[in-house]
Short mmCIF file of C-alpha atoms and ligand atoms in Angstrom, two decimals:
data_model
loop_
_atom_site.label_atom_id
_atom_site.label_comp_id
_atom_site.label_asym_id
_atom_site.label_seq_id
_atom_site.Cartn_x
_atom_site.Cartn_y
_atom_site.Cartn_z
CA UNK A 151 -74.33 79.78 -230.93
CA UNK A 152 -76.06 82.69 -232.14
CA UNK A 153 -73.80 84.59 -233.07
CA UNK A 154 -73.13 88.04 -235.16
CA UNK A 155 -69.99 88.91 -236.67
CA UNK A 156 -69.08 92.37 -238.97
CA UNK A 157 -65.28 92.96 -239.38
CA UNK A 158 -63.26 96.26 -240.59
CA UNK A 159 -60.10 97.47 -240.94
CA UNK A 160 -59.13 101.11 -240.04
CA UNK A 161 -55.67 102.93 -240.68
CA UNK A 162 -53.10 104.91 -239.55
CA UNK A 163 -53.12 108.45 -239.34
CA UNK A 164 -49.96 110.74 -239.19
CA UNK A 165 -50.49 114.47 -238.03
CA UNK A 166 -49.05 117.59 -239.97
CA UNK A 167 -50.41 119.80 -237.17
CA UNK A 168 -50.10 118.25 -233.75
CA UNK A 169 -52.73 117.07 -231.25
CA UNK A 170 -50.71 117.97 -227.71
CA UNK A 171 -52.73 119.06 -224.76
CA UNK A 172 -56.21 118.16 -223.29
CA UNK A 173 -58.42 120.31 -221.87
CA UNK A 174 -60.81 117.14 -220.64
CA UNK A 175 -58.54 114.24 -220.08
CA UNK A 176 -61.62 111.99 -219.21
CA UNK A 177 -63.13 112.81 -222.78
CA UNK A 178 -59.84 113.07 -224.62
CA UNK A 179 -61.24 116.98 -225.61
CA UNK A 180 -57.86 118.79 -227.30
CA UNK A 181 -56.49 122.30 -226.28
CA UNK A 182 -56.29 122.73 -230.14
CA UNK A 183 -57.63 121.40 -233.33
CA UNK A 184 -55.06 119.13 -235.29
CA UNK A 185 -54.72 118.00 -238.81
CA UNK A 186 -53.14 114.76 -240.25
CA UNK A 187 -52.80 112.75 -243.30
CA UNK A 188 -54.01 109.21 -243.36
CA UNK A 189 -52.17 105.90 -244.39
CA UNK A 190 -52.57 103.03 -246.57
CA UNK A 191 -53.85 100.65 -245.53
CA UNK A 192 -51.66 98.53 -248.00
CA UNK A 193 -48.85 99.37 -245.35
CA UNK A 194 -50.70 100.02 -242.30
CA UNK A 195 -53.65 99.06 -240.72
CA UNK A 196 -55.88 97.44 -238.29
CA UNK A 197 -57.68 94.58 -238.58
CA UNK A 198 -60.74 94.19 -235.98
CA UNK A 199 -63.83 91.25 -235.84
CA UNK A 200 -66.78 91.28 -233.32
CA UNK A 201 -68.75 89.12 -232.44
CA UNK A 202 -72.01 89.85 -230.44
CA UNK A 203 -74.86 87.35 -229.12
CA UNK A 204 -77.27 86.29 -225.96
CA UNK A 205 -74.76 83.58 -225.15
CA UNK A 206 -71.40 85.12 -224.68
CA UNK A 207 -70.81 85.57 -221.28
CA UNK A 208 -68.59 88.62 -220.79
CA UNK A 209 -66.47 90.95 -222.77
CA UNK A 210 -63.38 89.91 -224.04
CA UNK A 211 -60.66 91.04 -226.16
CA UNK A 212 -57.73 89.21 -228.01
CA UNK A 213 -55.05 91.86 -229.71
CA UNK A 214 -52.34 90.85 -231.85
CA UNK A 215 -53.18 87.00 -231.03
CA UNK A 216 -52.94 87.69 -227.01
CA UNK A 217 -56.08 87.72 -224.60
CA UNK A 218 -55.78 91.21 -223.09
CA UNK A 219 -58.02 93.20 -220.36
CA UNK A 220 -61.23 95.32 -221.51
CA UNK A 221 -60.91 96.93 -218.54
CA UNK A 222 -59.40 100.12 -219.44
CA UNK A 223 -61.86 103.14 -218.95
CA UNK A 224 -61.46 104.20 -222.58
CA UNK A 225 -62.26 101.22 -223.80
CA UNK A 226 -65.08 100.85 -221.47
CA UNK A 227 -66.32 104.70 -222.67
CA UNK A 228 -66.41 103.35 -226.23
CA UNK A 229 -68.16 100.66 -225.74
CA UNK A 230 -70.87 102.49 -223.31
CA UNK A 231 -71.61 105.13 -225.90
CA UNK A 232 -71.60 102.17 -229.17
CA UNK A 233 -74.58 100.61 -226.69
CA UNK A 234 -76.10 103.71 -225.90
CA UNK A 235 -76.73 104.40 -229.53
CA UNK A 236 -77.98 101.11 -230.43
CA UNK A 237 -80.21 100.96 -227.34
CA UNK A 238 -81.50 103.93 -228.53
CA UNK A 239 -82.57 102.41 -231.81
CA UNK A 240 -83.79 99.17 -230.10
CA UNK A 241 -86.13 101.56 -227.88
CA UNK A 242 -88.03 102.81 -231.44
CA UNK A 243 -88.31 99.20 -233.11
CA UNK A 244 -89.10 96.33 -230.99
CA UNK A 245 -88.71 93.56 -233.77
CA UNK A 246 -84.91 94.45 -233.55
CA UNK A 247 -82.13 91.92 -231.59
CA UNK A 248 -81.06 93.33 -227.76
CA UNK A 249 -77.70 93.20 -229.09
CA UNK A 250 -77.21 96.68 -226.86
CA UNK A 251 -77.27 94.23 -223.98
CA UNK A 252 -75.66 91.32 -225.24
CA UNK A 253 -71.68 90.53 -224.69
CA UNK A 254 -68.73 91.26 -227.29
CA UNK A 255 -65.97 89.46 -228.41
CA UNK A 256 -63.56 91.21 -230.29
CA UNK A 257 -60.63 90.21 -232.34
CA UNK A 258 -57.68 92.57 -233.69
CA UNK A 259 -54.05 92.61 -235.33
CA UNK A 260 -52.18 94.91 -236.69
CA UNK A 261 -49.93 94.50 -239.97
CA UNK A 262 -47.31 95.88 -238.98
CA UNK A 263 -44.96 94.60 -236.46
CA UNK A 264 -45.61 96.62 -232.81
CA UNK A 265 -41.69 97.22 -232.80
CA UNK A 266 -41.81 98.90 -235.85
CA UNK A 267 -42.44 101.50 -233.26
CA UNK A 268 -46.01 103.07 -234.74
CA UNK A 269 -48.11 104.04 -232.71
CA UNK A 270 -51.55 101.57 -233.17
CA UNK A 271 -53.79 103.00 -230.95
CA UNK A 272 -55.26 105.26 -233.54
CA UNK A 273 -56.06 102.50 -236.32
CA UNK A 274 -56.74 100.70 -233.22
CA UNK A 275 -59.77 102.49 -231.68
CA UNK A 276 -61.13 103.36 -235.21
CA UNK A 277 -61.29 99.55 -235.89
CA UNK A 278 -63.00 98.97 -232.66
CA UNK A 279 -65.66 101.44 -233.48
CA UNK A 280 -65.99 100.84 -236.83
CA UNK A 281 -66.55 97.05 -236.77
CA UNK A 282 -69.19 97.58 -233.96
CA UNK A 283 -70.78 100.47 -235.32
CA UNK A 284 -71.37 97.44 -238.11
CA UNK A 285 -72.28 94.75 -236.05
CA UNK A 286 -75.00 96.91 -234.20
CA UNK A 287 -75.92 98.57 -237.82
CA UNK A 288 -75.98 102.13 -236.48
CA UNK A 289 -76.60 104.95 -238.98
CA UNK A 290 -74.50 107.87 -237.37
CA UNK A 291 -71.95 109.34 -239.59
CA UNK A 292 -68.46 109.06 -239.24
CA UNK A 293 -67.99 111.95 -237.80
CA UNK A 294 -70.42 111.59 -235.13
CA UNK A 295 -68.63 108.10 -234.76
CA UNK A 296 -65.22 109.61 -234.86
CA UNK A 297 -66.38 111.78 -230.96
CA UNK A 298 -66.55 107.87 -229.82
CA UNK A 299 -63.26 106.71 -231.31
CA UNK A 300 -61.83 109.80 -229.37
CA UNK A 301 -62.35 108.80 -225.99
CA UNK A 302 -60.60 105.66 -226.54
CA UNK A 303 -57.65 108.00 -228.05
CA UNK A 304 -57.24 111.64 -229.19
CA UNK A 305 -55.82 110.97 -232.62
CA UNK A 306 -58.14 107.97 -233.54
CA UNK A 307 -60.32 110.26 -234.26
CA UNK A 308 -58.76 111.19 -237.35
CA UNK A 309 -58.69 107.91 -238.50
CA UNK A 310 -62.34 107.61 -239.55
CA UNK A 311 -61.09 109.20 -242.86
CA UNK A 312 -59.17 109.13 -245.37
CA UNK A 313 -57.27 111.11 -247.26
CA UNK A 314 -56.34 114.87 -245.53
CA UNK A 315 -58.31 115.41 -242.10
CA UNK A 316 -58.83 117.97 -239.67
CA UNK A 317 -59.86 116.53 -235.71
CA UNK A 318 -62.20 120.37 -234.67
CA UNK A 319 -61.39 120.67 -231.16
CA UNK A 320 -65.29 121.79 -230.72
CA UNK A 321 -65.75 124.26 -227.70
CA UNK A 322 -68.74 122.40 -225.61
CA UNK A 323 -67.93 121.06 -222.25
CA UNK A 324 -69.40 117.44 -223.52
CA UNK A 325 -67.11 116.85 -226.13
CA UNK A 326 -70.54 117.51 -228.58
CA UNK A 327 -68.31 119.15 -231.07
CA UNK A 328 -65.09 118.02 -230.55
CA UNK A 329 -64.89 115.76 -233.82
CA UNK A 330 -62.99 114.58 -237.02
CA UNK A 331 -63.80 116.15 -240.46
CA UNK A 332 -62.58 115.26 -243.99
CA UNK A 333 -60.27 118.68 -245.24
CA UNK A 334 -59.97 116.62 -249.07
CA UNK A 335 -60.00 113.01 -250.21
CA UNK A 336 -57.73 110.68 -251.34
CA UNK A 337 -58.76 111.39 -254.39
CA UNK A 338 -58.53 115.17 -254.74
CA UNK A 339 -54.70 115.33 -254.38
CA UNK A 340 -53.21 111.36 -254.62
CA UNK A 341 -49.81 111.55 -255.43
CA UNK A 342 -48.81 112.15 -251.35
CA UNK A 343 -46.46 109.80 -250.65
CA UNK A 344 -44.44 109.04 -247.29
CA UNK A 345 -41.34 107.56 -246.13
CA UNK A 346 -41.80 106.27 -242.37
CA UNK A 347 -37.49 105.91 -240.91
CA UNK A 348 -38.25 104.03 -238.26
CA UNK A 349 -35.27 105.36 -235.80
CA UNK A 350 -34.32 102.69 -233.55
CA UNK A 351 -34.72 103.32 -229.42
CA UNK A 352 -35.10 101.51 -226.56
CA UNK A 353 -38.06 103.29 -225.13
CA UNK A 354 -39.88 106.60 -225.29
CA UNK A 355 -39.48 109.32 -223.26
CA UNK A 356 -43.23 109.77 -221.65
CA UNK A 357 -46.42 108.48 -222.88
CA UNK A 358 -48.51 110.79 -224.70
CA UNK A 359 -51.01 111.14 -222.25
CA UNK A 360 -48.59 111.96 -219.08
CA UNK A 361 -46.44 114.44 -221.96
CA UNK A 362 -49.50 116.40 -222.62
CA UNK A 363 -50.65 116.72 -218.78
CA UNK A 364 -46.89 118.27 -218.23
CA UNK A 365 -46.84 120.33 -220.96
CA UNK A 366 -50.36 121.86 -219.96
CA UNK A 367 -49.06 122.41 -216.57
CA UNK A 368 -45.58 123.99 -216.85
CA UNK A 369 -44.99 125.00 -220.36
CA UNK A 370 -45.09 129.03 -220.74
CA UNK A 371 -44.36 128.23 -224.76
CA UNK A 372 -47.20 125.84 -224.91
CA UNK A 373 -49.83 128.89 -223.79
CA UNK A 374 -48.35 130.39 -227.05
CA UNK A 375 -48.47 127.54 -228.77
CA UNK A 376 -52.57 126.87 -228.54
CA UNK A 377 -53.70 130.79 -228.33
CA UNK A 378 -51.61 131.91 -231.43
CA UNK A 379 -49.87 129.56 -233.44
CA UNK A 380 -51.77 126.92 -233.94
CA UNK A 381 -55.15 128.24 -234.60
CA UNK A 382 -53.83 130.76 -237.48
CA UNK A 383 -51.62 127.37 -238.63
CA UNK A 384 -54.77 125.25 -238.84
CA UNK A 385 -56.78 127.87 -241.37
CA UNK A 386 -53.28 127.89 -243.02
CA UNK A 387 -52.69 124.45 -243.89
CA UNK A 388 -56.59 123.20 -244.58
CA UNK A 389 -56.15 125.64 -247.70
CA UNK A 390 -52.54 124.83 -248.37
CA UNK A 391 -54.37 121.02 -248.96
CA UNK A 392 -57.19 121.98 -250.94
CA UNK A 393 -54.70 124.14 -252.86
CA UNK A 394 -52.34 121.02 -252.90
CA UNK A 395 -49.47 123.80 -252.01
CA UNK A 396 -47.00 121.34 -251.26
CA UNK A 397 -44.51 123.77 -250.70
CA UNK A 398 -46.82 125.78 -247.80
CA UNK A 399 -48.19 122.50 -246.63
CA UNK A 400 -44.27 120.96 -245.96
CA UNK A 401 -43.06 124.10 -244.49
CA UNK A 402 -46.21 124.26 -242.17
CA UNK A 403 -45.35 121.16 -240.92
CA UNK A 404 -42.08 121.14 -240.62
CA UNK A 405 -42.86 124.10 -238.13
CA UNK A 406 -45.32 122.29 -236.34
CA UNK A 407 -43.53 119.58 -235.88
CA UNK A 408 -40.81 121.73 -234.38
CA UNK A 409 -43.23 123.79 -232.46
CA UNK A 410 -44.88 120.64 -230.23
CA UNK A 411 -41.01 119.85 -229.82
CA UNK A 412 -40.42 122.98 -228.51
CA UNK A 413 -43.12 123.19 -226.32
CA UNK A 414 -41.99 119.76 -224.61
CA UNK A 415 -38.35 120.86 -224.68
CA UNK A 416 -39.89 123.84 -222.55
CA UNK A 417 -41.93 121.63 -219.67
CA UNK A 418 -40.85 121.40 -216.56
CA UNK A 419 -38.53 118.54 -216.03
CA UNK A 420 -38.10 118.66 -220.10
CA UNK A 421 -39.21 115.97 -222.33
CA UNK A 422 -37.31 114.84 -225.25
CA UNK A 423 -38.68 112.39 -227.94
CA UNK A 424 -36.17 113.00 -230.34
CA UNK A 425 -32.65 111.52 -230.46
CA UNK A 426 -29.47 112.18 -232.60
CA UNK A 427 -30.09 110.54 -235.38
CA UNK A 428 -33.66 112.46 -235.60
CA UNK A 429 -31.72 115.85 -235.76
CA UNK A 430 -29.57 114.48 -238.33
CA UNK A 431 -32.40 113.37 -240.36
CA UNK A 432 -34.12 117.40 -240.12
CA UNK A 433 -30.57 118.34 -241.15
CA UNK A 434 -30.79 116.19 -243.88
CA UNK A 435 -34.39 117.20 -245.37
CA UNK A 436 -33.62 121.01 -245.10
CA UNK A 437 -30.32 120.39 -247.11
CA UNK A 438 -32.22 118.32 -249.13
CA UNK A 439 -34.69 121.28 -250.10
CA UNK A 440 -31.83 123.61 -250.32
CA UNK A 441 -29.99 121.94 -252.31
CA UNK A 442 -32.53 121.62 -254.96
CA UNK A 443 -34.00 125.48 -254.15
CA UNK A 444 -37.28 123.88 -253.36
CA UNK A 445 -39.29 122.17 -250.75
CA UNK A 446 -39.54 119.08 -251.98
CA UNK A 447 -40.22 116.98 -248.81
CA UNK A 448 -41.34 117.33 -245.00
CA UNK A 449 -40.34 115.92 -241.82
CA UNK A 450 -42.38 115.31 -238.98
CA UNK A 451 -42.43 113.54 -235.58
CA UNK A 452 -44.15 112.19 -232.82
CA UNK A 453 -44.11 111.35 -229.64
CA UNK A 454 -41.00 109.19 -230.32
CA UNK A 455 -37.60 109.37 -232.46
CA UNK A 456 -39.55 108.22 -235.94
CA UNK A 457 -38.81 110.18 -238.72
CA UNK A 458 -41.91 110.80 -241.03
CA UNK A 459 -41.07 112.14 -244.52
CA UNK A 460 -43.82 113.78 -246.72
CA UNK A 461 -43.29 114.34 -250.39
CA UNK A 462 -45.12 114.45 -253.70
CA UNK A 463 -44.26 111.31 -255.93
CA UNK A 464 -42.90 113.68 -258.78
CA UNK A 465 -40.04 114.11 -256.45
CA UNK A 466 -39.56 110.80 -255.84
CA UNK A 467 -36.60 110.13 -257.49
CA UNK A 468 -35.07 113.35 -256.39
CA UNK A 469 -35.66 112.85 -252.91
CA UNK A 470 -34.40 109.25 -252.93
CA UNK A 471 -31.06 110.20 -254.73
CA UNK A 472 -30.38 111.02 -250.88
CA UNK A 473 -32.82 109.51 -248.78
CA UNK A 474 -32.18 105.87 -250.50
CA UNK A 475 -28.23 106.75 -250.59
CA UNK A 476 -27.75 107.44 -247.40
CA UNK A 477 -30.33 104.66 -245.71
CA UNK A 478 -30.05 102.13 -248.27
CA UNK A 479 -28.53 99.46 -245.93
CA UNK A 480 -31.57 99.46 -244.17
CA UNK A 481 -34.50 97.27 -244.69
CA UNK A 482 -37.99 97.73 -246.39
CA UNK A 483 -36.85 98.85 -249.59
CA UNK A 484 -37.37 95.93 -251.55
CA UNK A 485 -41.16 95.76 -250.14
CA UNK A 486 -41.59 98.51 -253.17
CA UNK A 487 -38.58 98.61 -255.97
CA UNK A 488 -36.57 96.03 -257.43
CA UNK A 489 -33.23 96.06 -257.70
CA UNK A 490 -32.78 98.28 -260.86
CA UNK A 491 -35.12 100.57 -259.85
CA UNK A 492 -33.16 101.01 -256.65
CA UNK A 493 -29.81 100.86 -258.73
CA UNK A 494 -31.30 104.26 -260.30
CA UNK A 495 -31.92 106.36 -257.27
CA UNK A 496 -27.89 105.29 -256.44
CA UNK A 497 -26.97 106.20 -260.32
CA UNK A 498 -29.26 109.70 -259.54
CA UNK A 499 -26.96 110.39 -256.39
CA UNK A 500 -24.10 109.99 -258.35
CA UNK A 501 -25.44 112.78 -260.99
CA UNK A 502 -25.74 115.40 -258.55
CA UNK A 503 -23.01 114.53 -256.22
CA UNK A 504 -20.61 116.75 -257.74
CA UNK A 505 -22.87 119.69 -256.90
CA UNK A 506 -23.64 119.19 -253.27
CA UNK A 507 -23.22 121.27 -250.94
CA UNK A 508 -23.33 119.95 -247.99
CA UNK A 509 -22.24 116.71 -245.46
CA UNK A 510 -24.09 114.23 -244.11
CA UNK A 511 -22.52 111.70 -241.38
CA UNK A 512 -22.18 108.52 -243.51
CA UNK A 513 -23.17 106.40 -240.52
CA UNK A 514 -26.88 108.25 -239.67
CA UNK A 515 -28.14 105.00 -241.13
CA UNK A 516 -27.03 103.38 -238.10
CA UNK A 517 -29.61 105.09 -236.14
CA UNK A 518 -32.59 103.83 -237.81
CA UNK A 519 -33.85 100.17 -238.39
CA UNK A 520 -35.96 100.17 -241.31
CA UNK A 521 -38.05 102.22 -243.91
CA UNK A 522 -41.77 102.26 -244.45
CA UNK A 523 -42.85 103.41 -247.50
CA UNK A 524 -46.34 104.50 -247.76
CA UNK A 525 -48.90 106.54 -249.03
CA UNK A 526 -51.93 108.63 -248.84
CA UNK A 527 -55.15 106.05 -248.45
CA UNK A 528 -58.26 105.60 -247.70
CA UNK A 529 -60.56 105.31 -244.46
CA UNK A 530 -61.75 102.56 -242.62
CA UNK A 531 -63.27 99.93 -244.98
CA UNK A 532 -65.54 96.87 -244.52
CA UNK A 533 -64.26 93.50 -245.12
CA UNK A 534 -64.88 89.52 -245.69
CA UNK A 535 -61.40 88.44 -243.95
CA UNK A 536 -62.84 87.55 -240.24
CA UNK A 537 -60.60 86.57 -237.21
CA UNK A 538 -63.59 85.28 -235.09
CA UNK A 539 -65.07 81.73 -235.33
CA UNK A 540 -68.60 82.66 -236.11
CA UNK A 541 -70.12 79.29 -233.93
CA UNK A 542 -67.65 79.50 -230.90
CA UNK A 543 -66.95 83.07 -230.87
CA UNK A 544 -63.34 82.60 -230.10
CA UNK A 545 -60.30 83.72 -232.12
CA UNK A 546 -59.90 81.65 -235.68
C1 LIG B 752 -50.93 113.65 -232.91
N1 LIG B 752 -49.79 112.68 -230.92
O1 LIG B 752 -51.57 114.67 -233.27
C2 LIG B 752 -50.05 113.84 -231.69
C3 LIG B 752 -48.70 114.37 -232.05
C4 LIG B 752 -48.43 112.52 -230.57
C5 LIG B 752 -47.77 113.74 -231.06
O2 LIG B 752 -51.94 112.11 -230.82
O3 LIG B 752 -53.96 110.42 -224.71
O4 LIG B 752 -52.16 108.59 -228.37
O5 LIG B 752 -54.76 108.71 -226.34
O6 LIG B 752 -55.48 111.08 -226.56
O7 LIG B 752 -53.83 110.22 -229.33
C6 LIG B 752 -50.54 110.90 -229.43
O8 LIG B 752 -51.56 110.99 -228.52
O9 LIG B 752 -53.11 110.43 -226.94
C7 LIG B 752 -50.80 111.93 -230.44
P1 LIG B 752 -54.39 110.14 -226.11
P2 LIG B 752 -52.73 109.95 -228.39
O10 LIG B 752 -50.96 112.57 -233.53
#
């Protein structure tokens, strides 16, 4: 077969100022702008291969190793506009390959285990559009790319980048402007660092999308939420990350993380994505940063129980003289310290335990079933490593 392949891997993207509320649910276009940090891909990512030729008979797509439907009208919106634009470049140079009407097979997996209860769709999507943005060899930019990763989800979006990025809601009907932006690289502030507690449930509350179309609807909070709050917040914490004010930039999100809570405590039946052992854990960070009469590290959360801790990796060992004493039975710490090094953060606890001031229920480990530790990293990035067999077209 004729066949051509391009593969890329996209990450995960965690927001410090929360995407929650549509105002175009076909186009995925936001009732506010959002902000988020992205992963490494070390940890986190997405790995997606396509493969696009005259003799593939329909559109097919295998995730995580299982054949699953294409159907979906996201997906279907992705692909539409990823053929639009190379149609578009076929129409002003004949000698190039119909690819815009030929079929696509695409191949993806994640590494990271589904149940470590991330959500994928963001890395997801960007890998999609990414690796067929590269098969097709279109020349838009990212961000132009990133309005197409949106309609398959809101936060994808943000994964086009790396480093510290900002998803503009845009104000046009058509979703023209409604796009992802890099605040500051990787590079310009590194040392970001982040502690994923995955917190053990059975299932979430709502989806996202059905949370958001309830919150829009009934929350009175929510109306505060996008007209005041958040827009003043977002100004606020793009120059708290070009500043690299930790301090502003944790507190800013330790509010916003609260304040989409809030506003989905405050729908109509409620909705509640955090559990116990979440509370405990927001306990736990502010005593953390008043014990040491500094903010030294962040929580935030999702749609979904997972505790995700920001912190600077100066503060690394001061952090984990708690965080590592008080979670250490769970797993994932080994995946970055030996055993001394871990033996420290217990021998750091021990140096400060005669000051503390406050309790912390000894079992809160109990609640959560492993730790990801992670960092700030890069955006989506081309690679060699393909999952499709470039003569059959079929899954390696
Ligand atoms: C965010 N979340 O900013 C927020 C915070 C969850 C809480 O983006 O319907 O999966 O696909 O646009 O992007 C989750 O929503 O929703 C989300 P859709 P998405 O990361």
């Amino acid at each position: 077969m004729t066949l051509h392949v391009a593969s890329a891997t996209a990450p995960v993207n965690i927001a410090t100022l929360k995407y929650w509320g549509k105002r175009d649910k076909d186009l995925n276009l936001p009732t506010n702008s959002s902000i988020s940090v992205t992963l490494s891909q070390d940890d986190l990512r997405t790995l997606t291969s396509v493969a696009c030729g005259p003799e593939l008979q329909e559109d097919k797509l295998w995730l995580n190793g299982k054949e699953e439907s294409l159907g979906s009208e996201r997906t279907q919106n992705c692909l539409k506009d990823l053929r639009d634009l190379r149609a578009k470049m076929e129409a002003s140079d004949s000698s190039m390959p119909t690819m815009s009407q030929w079929k696509l097979h695409i191949v993806s997996e994640n590494n990271f285990p589904t149940a470590a209860g991330l959500a994928s769709s963001a890395a997801g999507f960007a890998a999609l559009v990414v690796a067929i943005t590269k098969v097709f060899q279109l020349k838009e930019d990212y961000s132009e790319i990133s309005k197409i990763a949106r309609k398959g989800s809101g936060s994808a979006c943000r994964s086009l980048f790396g480093g510290y990025v900002a998803w503009e809601m845009g104000q046009s009907i058509d979703g023209s402007d409604s796009k992802a932006v890099p605040v500051s690289t990787k590079e310009d502030w590194p040392n970001m660092k982040a502690a994923v507690l995955v917190v053990s449930d059975v299932k979430k509350d709502t989806p996202s999308t059905s949370g958001m179309q309830l919150t829009v609807k009934t929350s009175d909070l929510f109306q505060e939420r996008i007209k005041n709050v958040v827009p003043k917040r977002f100004e606020e914490m793009k120059k708290s990350i070009v500043e690299k004010d930790f301090a502003t930039f944790a507190d800013l999100t330790m509010k916003d993380s609260n304040s989409f809570h809030a506003t989905c405590l405050d729908s109509y039946p409620p909705i509640f994505y955090m559990n116990d052992t979440s509370r405990k854990i927001i306990r736990l960070v502010h005593n953390i940063n008043a014990f040491y009469n500094e903010t030294i590290v962040a929580y935030t959360y999702d749609a979904g129980p997972n505790a995700v801790l920001y912190y600077l990796e100066e503060n690394e060992e001061k952090l984990f003289a708690f965080i590592y004493k008080y979670f250490n039975k769970v797993s994932g710490w080994d995946t970055k310290y030996n055993a001394s090094e871990l033996q420290n953060f217990l021998k750091k606890f021990d140096a400060v335990e005669e000051k503390l001031n406050f309790q912390t229920d000894e079992d809160i480990y109990k609640g959560v079933s492993r730790v990801i530790l992670t960092r700030v990293g890069d955006g989506p990035q081309s690679t060699d490593q393909c999952l499709i067999n470039k003569e059959t077209g079929l899954p390696n």
